[in-house]
C-alpha cells in the first residue's frame, strides 16, 4: 500500500476540513476550488507527465503555476476572469500549506506572489430610476404569481442583495416590525441586516400573509417557490426578471445582478456615504465598492 504524500494529505484536509469547518466556506466555493484542482491535476498528468499519486509540495513552483494558467488560456480558452479565479484558489491553498508546513514557506510565498492577469475594467451596467420603476410596474398584482414576482423583484432591488441571498431567504429571516429589515447570509455565510423601504415591506407583508409564511410552523420555509412548490432557482429568478424586462421594453442585458449594481448606483447618486454602501452590500473590501464611484 502506497504511503500518502504530503501534498495528498494537505489537499484532502484543505478541501474536506479546513475550508468547510474552519473557514466556513460555502459549498459552491468549495466546488469551484475542487474544479480548479481537478484541472491542475489533469494538466500535470497530461502535459507535464507527472505521477499525480506521488505529487509532493516541493514538485510545485511559480513557473509551474504560470504554465498551468497559460494552458487554461490557450488550450481551454479560459477568460481572464476565470484564470484569476483559478489562481485565487491556488493562492488560498498555498497560504494554507505555508502555515501547515513552514519548511515550504519560501516556495509557498513565491507561488502566492504569482500575479493576477490584468483586465480592462468594464463599466458598471445599471438601470435608471425610470427604467427600474417601469420594470416594477409590470407584474399583475391581481394574480398570486404577479404578487410573488413583484415582492421578489422589489426585495432584490431594495436590499441590493445577491440573487442567491434572496433565494435562500427564509421566513424567519424577515422582521416586519418597524423598522422592517431582512437578515441576509452572504459570501462565507457572513450575516448582515438590511433595512427595507416601507413600500417593499408592505409588499413583503402582504405576500407572507397570503402564503402563510408568518405562521410559526412555516418560519423555516424559503420565501419564494415556483409553481410546483419547490424553492425558486437562479434560472427561475432570471426567467421572471427577463419577462418583466421585455414587458417594460428595457434594452440591454439585464440580469439579477444588475439590480444589485442599480441599487448601489442609486444610493451613490443620492449622496449616501460609500462606506455605508460597502456594509449594505456586504463587501469585504472598500475597493470593490469604489468601482461604482469610478
Coordinates of C-alpha atoms in Angstrom, one line a residue:
X1 CA 0.0 0.0 0.0
X2 CA 1.4 3.4 -1.0
X3 CA 2.0 5.9 1.7
X4 CA 0.1 9.2 1.0
X5 CA 2.4 12.1 0.2
X6 CA 2.4 15.4 2.0
X7 CA 0.5 17.0 -0.9
X8 CA -2.2 14.3 -0.8
X9 CA -2.8 14.8 2.9
X10 CA -2.8 18.6 2.7
X11 CA -5.1 18.7 -0.3
X12 CA -7.6 16.3 1.4
X13 CA -7.6 18.2 4.7
X14 CA -7.8 21.6 2.9
X15 CA -10.9 20.6 0.9
X16 CA -12.7 18.4 3.4
X17 CA -11.9 20.0 6.7
X18 CA -10.2 23.4 6.6
X19 CA -12.5 25.2 4.1
X20 CA -15.9 23.9 5.4
X21 CA -15.2 23.6 9.1
X22 CA -12.6 26.2 9.9
X23 CA -13.2 28.8 7.3
X24 CA -17.0 28.2 7.0
X25 CA -16.7 28.4 3.2
X26 CA -19.9 27.8 1.2
X27 CA -20.4 24.5 -0.7
X28 CA -20.4 26.5 -4.0
X29 CA -17.0 27.9 -3.3
X30 CA -15.6 24.5 -2.3
X31 CA -17.0 23.0 -5.5
X32 CA -15.3 25.8 -7.6
X33 CA -12.0 25.1 -5.8
X34 CA -12.3 21.3 -6.5
X35 CA -12.8 22.2 -10.2
X36 CA -9.5 24.1 -10.1
X37 CA -7.5 21.3 -8.5
X38 CA -9.1 18.8 -10.9
X39 CA -7.9 20.9 -13.8
X40 CA -4.5 21.3 -12.2
X41 CA -4.1 17.5 -11.8
X42 CA -5.2 16.9 -15.4
X43 CA -2.6 19.4 -16.6
X44 CA 0.2 17.9 -14.5
X45 CA -0.7 14.4 -15.7
X46 CA -1.3 15.1 -19.4
X47 CA 1.1 18.0 -20.1
X48 CA 3.9 17.5 -17.5
X49 CA 3.8 13.7 -17.4
X50 CA 3.6 13.8 -13.6
X51 CA 2.5 10.8 -11.5
X52 CA -0.2 12.6 -9.6
X53 CA -0.4 9.8 -7.0
X54 CA 3.2 10.7 -5.9
X55 CA 2.9 14.5 -6.1
X56 CA 4.7 16.4 -3.3
X57 CA 4.6 20.0 -2.3
X58 CA 8.2 20.5 -3.5
X59 CA 7.1 19.4 -7.0
X60 CA 5.4 22.8 -7.4
X61 CA 6.9 26.1 -8.4
X62 CA 5.8 29.6 -9.6
X63 CA 6.8 28.6 -13.1
X64 CA 4.6 25.5 -13.0
X65 CA 1.6 27.6 -11.9
X66 CA 2.3 30.1 -14.7
X67 CA 2.4 27.2 -17.2
X68 CA -0.9 25.9 -15.8
X69 CA -2.5 29.4 -16.3
X70 CA -1.2 29.6 -19.8
X71 CA -2.6 26.1 -20.6
X72 CA -6.0 27.3 -19.3
X73 CA -5.8 30.3 -21.6
X74 CA -4.5 28.6 -24.8
X75 CA -6.0 25.1 -24.7
X76 CA -9.2 25.6 -22.7
X77 CA -9.9 29.2 -23.9
X78 CA -10.5 30.5 -20.4
X79 CA -11.2 34.1 -19.9
X80 CA -9.0 36.4 -17.7
X81 CA -11.7 36.3 -15.0
X82 CA -11.7 32.5 -15.0
X83 CA -7.9 32.3 -14.9
X84 CA -7.8 34.7 -12.0
X85 CA -10.5 32.7 -10.2
X86 CA -8.3 29.6 -10.6
X87 CA -5.2 31.4 -9.4
X88 CA -7.2 32.7 -6.3
X89 CA -8.0 29.1 -5.4
X90 CA -4.3 28.1 -5.7
X91 CA -3.1 31.1 -3.7
X92 CA -5.5 30.2 -0.9
X93 CA -4.3 26.6 -0.8
X94 CA -0.6 27.5 -0.7
X95 CA -1.3 30.1 2.0
X96 CA -2.7 27.2 4.0
X97 CA 0.3 25.0 3.2
X98 CA 2.6 27.8 4.4
X99 CA 1.2 27.6 7.9
X100 CA 0.9 23.8 8.0
X101 CA 4.4 23.2 6.6
X102 CA 6.7 26.1 7.5
X103 CA 9.6 24.3 5.8
X104 CA 7.9 25.1 2.5
X105 CA 7.3 28.8 3.4
X106 CA 9.6 30.3 0.7
X107 CA 8.1 28.2 -2.0
X108 CA 4.6 28.9 -0.9
X109 CA 5.2 32.7 -0.8
X110 CA 6.7 32.6 -4.3
X111 CA 3.5 30.8 -5.6
X112 CA 1.2 33.2 -3.7
X113 CA 3.0 36.1 -5.4
X114 CA 2.2 34.9 -8.9
X115 CA 0.3 38.0 -10.2
X116 CA -3.3 38.1 -11.4
X117 CA -3.8 38.9 -15.0
X118 CA -4.9 42.4 -15.6
X119 CA -8.1 43.2 -17.5
X120 CA -9.8 46.3 -18.6
X121 CA -12.5 47.4 -16.0
X122 CA -15.9 47.2 -17.7
X123 CA -18.3 50.0 -17.0
X124 CA -21.0 49.0 -14.4
X125 CA -24.3 48.1 -16.1
X126 CA -27.2 49.6 -14.2
X127 CA -30.8 50.8 -14.7
X128 CA -32.0 54.4 -14.4
X129 CA -34.7 55.2 -11.8
X130 CA -37.3 55.4 -14.6
X131 CA -36.3 52.0 -16.0
X132 CA -36.3 50.4 -12.6
X133 CA -39.8 51.9 -11.8
X134 CA -41.1 50.7 -15.2
X135 CA -40.0 47.1 -14.5
X136 CA -41.5 47.1 -11.1
X137 CA -44.8 48.3 -12.5
X138 CA -45.2 45.3 -14.8
X139 CA -46.3 42.4 -12.5
X140 CA -50.0 41.9 -12.4
X141 CA -51.0 42.3 -8.8
X142 CA -54.4 40.7 -9.4
X143 CA -52.7 37.3 -9.6
X144 CA -50.8 35.3 -7.0
X145 CA -47.9 34.8 -9.4
X146 CA -47.8 38.6 -10.1
X147 CA -47.8 39.4 -6.4
X148 CA -44.9 37.0 -5.8
X149 CA -42.9 38.4 -8.7
X150 CA -43.4 42.0 -7.5
X151 CA -42.4 41.0 -4.0
X152 CA -39.3 39.2 -5.3
X153 CA -38.2 42.0 -7.7
X154 CA -38.8 44.7 -5.1
X155 CA -36.8 42.8 -2.4
X156 CA -34.0 42.1 -4.9
X157 CA -33.6 45.8 -5.7
X158 CA -34.3 47.3 -2.3
X159 CA -31.8 45.1 -0.5
X160 CA -29.1 45.2 -3.2
X161 CA -28.6 41.5 -2.4
X162 CA -27.0 38.8 -4.5
X163 CA -29.8 36.7 -6.1
X164 CA -28.6 33.7 -4.1
X165 CA -29.1 35.6 -0.8
X166 CA -32.7 36.3 -1.7
X167 CA -33.4 32.7 -3.0
X168 CA -32.0 31.3 0.3
X169 CA -34.0 33.8 2.4
X170 CA -36.4 32.1 4.9
X171 CA -39.5 33.4 6.6
X172 CA -37.6 33.6 10.0
X173 CA -35.0 35.9 8.4
X174 CA -37.7 38.6 7.9
X175 CA -38.5 41.3 10.5
X176 CA -41.6 43.3 9.6
X177 CA -41.8 45.3 12.8
X178 CA -40.8 49.0 12.3
X179 CA -38.1 49.4 11.1
X180 CA -38.6 46.4 8.8
X181 CA -35.5 44.5 7.7
X182 CA -34.2 41.2 6.4
X183 CA -31.2 39.1 7.6
X184 CA -29.0 38.0 4.7
X185 CA -26.3 35.4 4.7
X186 CA -23.6 36.5 2.2
X187 CA -20.3 35.1 1.0
X188 CA -18.6 33.0 3.6
X189 CA -22.0 32.8 5.3
X190 CA -21.5 36.2 6.8
X191 CA -24.6 37.7 8.3
X192 CA -25.8 41.2 7.7
X193 CA -29.0 43.1 8.4
X194 CA -30.5 45.2 5.6
X195 CA -33.3 47.7 6.2
X196 CA -36.4 47.8 3.9
X197 CA -38.2 50.7 2.5
X198 CA -41.9 51.0 3.6
X199 CA -43.3 50.1 0.2
X200 CA -41.1 46.9 -0.1
X201 CA -42.1 46.0 3.5
X202 CA -45.7 46.3 2.6
X203 CA -45.4 44.0 -0.5
X204 CA -43.5 41.5 1.6
X205 CA -46.0 41.6 4.5
X206 CA -48.9 41.0 2.1
X207 CA -47.1 38.2 0.3
X208 CA -46.1 36.4 3.5
X209 CA -49.6 36.6 5.0
X210 CA -51.0 35.2 1.7
X211 CA -48.5 32.3 1.7
X212 CA -49.0 31.7 5.5
X213 CA -45.3 32.3 6.0
X214 CA -45.9 34.2 9.2
X215 CA -47.2 31.0 10.9
X216 CA -44.8 29.6 13.4
X217 CA -44.7 26.2 11.7
X218 CA -43.7 27.8 8.4
X219 CA -40.8 30.0 9.6
X220 CA -38.2 27.7 8.2
X221 CA -39.7 27.8 4.7
X222 CA -37.9 29.7 1.9
X223 CA -39.8 32.8 0.9
X224 CA -40.0 32.2 -2.9
X225 CA -41.2 29.0 -4.5
X226 CA -42.1 28.0 -8.1
X227 CA -45.5 26.7 -9.3
X228 CA -44.6 23.2 -8.2
X229 CA -43.9 24.5 -4.6
X230 CA -40.2 23.9 -4.9
X231 CA -37.6 26.6 -4.0
X232 CA -37.2 29.2 -6.7
X233 CA -33.9 28.6 -8.6
X234 CA -31.4 31.0 -10.1
X235 CA -32.7 30.1 -13.5
X236 CA -36.3 30.7 -12.4
X237 CA -35.4 34.1 -11.0
X238 CA -33.7 35.1 -14.3
X239 CA -36.8 33.9 -16.2
X240 CA -39.0 36.1 -14.0
X241 CA -36.8 39.1 -14.4
X242 CA -36.4 38.7 -18.2
X243 CA -40.2 38.5 -18.6
X244 CA -40.8 41.9 -17.0
X245 CA -37.7 43.5 -18.6
X246 CA -39.2 42.6 -22.0
X247 CA -42.7 43.9 -20.9
X248 CA -41.1 47.1 -19.8
X249 CA -39.2 47.4 -23.1
X250 CA -35.9 47.9 -21.4
X251 CA -32.9 47.2 -23.6
X252 CA -29.6 45.6 -22.8
X253 CA -28.6 42.5 -20.8
X254 CA -30.4 42.8 -17.5
X255 CA -29.5 40.0 -15.1
X256 CA -30.5 39.8 -11.4
X257 CA -27.0 41.1 -10.5
X258 CA -27.8 44.3 -12.5
X259 CA -30.4 45.0 -9.8
X260 CA -27.5 44.9 -7.2
X261 CA -25.5 47.3 -9.3
X262 CA -28.5 49.5 -9.8
X263 CA -29.2 49.8 -6.0
X264 CA -25.5 50.7 -5.4
X265 CA -25.5 53.4 -8.1
X266 CA -28.8 54.9 -6.9
X267 CA -27.5 55.1 -3.3
X268 CA -24.3 56.7 -4.5
X269 CA -26.2 59.2 -6.7
X270 CA -28.3 60.1 -3.6
X271 CA -25.2 61.1 -1.8
X272 CA -25.0 58.1 0.6
X273 CA -21.6 57.5 2.1
X274 CA -19.6 54.9 0.2
X275 CA -18.6 53.1 3.5
X276 CA -22.3 52.7 4.3
X277 CA -22.9 51.3 0.8
X278 CA -19.9 48.9 1.4
X279 CA -21.5 47.4 4.5
X280 CA -25.0 47.5 2.9
X281 CA -23.8 45.3 0.0
X282 CA -21.7 43.1 2.2
X283 CA -18.4 43.9 0.5
X284 CA -15.2 42.9 2.4
X285 CA -13.0 45.5 0.8
X286 CA -13.9 49.1 0.1
X287 CA -12.1 48.8 -3.3
X288 CA -14.9 46.6 -4.5
X289 CA -17.4 49.3 -3.7
X290 CA -15.3 52.1 -5.2
X291 CA -15.9 50.6 -8.7
X292 CA -19.3 52.3 -8.6
X293 CA -17.8 55.7 -7.8
X294 CA -15.4 55.4 -10.7

